[in-house]
Short mmCIF file of N, CA, C and O in Angstrom, two decimals:
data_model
loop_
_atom_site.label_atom_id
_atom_site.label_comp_id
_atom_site.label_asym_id
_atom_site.label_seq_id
_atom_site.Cartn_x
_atom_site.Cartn_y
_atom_site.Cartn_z
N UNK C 22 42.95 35.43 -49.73
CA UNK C 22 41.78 36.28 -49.65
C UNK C 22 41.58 36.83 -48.25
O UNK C 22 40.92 37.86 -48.14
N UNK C 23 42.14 36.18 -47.03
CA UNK C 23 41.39 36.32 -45.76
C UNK C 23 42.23 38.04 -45.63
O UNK C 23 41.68 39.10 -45.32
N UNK C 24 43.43 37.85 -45.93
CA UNK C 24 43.85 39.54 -45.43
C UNK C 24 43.44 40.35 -46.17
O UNK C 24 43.49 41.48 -45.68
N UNK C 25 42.85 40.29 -47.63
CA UNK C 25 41.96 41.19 -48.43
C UNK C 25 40.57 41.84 -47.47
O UNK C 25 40.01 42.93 -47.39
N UNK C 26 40.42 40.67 -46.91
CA UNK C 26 38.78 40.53 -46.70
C UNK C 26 38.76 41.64 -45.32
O UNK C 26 37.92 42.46 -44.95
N UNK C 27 40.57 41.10 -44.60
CA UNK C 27 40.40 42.18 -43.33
C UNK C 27 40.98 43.16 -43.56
O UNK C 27 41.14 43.68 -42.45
N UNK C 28 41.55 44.00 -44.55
CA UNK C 28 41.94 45.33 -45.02
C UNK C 28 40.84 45.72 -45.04
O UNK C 28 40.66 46.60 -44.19
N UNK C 29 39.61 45.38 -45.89
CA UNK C 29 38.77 45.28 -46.85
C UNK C 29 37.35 45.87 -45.27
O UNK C 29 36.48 46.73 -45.37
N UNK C 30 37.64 45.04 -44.12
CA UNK C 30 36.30 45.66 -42.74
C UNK C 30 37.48 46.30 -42.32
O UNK C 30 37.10 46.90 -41.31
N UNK C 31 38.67 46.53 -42.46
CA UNK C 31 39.07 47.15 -41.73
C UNK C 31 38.94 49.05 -42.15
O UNK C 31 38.68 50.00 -41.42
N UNK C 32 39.21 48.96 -43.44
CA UNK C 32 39.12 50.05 -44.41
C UNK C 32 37.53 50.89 -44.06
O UNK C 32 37.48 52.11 -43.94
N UNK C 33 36.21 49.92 -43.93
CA UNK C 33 35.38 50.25 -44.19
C UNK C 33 34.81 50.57 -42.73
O UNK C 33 34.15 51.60 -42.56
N UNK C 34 35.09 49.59 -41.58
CA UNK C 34 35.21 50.37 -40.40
C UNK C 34 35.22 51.68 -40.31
O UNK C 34 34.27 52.37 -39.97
N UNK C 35 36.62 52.16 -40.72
CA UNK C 35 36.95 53.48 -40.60
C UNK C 35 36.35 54.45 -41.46
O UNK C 35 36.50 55.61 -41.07
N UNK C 36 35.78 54.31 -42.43
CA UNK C 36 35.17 55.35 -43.31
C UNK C 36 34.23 55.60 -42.07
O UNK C 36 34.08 56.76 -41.68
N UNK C 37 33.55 54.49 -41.38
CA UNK C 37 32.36 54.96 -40.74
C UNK C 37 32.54 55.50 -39.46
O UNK C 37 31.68 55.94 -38.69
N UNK C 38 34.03 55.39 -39.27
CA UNK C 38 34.23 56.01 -37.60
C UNK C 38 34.06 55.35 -36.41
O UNK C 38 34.01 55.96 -35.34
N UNK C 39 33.92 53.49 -36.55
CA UNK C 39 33.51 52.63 -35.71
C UNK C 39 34.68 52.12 -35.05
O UNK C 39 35.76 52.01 -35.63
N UNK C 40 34.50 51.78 -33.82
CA UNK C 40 35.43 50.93 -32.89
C UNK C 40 35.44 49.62 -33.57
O UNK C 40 34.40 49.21 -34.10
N UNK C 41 36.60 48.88 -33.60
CA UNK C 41 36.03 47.26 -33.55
C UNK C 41 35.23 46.85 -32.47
O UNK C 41 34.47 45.97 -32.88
N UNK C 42 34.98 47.15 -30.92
CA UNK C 42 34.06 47.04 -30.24
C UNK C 42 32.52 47.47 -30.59
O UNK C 42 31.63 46.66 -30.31
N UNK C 43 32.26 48.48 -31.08
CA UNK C 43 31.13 48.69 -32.20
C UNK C 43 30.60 47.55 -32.84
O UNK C 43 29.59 46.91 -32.54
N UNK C 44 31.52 47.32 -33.91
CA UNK C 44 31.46 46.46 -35.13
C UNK C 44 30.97 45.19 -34.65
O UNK C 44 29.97 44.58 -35.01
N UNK C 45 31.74 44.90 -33.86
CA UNK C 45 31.68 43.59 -32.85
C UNK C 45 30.15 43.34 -32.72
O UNK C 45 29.47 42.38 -33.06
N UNK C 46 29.80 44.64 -32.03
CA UNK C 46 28.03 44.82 -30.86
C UNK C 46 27.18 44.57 -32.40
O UNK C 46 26.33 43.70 -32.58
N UNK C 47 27.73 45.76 -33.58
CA UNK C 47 26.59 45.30 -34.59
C UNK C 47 26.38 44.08 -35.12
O UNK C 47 25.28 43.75 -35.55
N UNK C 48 27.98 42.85 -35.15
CA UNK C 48 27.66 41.70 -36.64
C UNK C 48 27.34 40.86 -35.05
O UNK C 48 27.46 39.65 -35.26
N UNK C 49 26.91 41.14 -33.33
CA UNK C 49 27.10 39.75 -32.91
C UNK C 49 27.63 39.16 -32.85
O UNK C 49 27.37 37.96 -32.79
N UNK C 50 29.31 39.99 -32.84
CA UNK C 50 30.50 39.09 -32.38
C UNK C 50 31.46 39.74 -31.19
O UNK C 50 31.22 40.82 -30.64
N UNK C 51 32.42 39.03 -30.94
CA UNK C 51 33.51 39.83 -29.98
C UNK C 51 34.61 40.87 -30.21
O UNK C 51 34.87 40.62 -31.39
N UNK C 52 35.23 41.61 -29.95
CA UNK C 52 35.84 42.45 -30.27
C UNK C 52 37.08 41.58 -30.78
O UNK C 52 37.53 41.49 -31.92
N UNK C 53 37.48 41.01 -29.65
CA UNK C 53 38.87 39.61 -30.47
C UNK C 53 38.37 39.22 -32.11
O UNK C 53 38.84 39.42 -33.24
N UNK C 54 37.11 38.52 -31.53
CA UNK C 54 37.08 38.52 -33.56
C UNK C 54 37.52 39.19 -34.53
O UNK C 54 38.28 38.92 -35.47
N UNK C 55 36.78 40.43 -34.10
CA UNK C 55 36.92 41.50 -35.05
C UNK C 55 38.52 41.59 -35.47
O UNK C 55 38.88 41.41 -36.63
N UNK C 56 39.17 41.79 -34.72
CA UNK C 56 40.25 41.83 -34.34
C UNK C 56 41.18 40.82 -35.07
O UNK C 56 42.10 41.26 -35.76
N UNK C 57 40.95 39.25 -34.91
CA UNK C 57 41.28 38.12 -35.52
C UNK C 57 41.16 38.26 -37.01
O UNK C 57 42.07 37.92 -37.77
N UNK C 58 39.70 38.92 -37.52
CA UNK C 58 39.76 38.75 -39.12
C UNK C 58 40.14 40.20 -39.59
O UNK C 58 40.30 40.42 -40.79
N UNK C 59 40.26 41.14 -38.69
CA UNK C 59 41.15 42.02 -39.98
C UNK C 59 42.53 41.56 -40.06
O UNK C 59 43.17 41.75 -41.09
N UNK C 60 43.00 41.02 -39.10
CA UNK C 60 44.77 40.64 -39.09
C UNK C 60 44.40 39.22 -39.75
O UNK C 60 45.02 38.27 -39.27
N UNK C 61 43.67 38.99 -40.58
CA UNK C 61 43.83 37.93 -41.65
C UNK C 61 44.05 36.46 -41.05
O UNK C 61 44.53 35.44 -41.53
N UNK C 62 43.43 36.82 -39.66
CA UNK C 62 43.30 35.00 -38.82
C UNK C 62 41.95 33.69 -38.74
O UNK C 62 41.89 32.70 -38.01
N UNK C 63 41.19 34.09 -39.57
CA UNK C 63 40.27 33.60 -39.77
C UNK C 63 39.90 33.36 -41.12
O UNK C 63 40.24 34.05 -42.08
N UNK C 64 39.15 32.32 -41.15
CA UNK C 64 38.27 32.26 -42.89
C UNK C 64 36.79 32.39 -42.28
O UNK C 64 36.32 31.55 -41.51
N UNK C 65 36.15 33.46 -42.67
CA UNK C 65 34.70 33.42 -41.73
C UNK C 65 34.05 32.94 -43.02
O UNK C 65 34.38 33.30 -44.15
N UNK C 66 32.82 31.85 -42.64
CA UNK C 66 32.02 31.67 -43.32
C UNK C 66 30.60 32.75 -43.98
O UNK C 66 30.44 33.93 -43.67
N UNK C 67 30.00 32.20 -44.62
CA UNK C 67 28.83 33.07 -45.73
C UNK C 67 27.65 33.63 -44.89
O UNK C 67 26.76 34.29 -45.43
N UNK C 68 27.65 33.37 -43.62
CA UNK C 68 26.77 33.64 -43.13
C UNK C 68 27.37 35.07 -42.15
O UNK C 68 26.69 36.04 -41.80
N UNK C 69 28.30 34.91 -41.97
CA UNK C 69 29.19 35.79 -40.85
C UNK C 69 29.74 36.49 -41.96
O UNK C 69 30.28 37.43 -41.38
N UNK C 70 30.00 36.69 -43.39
CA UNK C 70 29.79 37.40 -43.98
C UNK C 70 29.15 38.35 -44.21
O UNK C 70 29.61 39.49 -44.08
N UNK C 71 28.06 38.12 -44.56
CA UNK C 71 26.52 38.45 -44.53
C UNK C 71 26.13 39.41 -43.19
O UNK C 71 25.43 40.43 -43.23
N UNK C 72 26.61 38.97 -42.31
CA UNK C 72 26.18 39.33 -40.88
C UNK C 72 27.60 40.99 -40.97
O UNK C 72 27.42 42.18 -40.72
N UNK C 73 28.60 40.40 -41.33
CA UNK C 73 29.42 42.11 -41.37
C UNK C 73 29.24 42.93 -42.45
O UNK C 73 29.61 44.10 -42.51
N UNK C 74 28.67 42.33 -43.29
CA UNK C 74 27.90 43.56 -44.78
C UNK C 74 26.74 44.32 -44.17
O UNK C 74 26.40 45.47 -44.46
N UNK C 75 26.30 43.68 -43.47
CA UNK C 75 24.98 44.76 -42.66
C UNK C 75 25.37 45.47 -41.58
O UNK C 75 24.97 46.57 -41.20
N UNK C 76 26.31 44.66 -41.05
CA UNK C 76 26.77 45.63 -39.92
C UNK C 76 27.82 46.91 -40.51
O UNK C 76 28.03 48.00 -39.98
N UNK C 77 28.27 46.47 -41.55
CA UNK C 77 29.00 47.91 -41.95
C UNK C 77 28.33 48.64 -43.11
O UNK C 77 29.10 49.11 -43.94
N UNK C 78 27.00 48.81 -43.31
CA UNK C 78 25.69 49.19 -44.10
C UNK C 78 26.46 49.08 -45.35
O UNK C 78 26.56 50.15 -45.94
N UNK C 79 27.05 48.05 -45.92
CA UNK C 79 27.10 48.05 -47.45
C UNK C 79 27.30 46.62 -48.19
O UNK C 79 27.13 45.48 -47.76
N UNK C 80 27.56 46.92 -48.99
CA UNK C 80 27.43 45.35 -49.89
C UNK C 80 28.50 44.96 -50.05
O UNK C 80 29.36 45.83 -50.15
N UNK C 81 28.96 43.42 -50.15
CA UNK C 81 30.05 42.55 -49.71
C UNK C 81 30.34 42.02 -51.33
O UNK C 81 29.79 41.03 -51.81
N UNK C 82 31.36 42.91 -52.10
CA UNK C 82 31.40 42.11 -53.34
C UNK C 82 32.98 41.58 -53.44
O UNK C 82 34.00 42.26 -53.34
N UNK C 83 32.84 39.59 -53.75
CA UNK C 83 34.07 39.38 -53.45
C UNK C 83 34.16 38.81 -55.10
O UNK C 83 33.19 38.40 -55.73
N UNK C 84 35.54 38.90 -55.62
CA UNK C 84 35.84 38.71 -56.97
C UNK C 84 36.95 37.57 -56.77
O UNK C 84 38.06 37.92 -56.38
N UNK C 85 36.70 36.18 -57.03
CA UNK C 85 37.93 35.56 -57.61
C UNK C 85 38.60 34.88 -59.04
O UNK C 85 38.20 33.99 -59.80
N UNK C 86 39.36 35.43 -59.03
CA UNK C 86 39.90 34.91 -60.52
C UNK C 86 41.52 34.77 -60.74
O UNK C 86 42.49 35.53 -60.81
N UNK C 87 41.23 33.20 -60.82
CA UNK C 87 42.69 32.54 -60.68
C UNK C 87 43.25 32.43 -59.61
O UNK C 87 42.91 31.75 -58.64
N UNK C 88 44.84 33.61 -59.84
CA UNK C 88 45.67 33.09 -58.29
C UNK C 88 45.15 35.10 -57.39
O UNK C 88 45.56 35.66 -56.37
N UNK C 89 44.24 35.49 -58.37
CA UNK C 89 44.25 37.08 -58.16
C UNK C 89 42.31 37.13 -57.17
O UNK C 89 41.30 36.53 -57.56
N UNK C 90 42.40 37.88 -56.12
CA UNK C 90 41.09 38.21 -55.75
C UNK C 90 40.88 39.66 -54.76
O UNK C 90 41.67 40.11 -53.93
N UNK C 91 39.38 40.28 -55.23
CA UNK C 91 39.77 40.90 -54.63
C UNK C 91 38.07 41.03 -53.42
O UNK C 91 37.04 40.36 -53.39
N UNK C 92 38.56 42.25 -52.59
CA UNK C 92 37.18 41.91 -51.54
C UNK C 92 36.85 43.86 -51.46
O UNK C 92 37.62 44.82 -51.54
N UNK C 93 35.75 43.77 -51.31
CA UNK C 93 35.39 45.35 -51.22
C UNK C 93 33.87 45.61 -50.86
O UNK C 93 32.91 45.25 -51.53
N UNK C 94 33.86 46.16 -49.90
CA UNK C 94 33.03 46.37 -49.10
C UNK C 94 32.49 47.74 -50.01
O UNK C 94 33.44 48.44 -50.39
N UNK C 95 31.12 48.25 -50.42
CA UNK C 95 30.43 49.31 -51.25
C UNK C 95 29.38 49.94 -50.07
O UNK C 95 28.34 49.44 -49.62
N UNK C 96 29.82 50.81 -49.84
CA UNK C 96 28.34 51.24 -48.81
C UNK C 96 26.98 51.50 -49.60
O UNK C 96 26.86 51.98 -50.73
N UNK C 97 25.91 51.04 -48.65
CA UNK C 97 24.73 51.70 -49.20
C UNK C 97 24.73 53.06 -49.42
O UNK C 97 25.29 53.89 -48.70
N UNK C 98 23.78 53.42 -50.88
CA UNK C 98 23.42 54.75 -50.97
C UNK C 98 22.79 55.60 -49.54
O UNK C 98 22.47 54.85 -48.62
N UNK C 99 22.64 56.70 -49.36
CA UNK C 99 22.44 57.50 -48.27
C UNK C 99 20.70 57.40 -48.44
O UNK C 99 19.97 57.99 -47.64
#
């Protein structure tokens, strides 16, 4: 799941045109982080979840089933 999850801010980053230094300043983390979980080096917990669904204004829907999952970031309506 973890490299889903960082395709998944990494993808959605870019719709919005953000630096990972950005991203970083909005969820309250470091740019290395940022950095660490899109290259799939981290398992961030539910709270630091939570904390990059707001920072990338959309909703964090993660699906698992079986050996298959997937992660997708939905922006808020305008």
């Amino acid at each position: 799941m973890a490299f889903d999850l960082g395709q998944a801010v990494h993808d959605r980053r870019a719709e919005l045109g953000i630096s990972q230094t950005e991203l970083a300043r909005r969820a309250s983390m470091s740019q290395p982080q940022i950095s660490k979980l899109e290259l799939g080096g981290t398992v961030p917990t539910l709270p630091l979840l939570a904390r990059l669904a707001k920072a990338l204004d959309a909703s964090l829907n993660i699906a698992l089933d079986g050996d298959t999952s997937s992660v997708v970031f939905t922006p808020h309506a305008a």
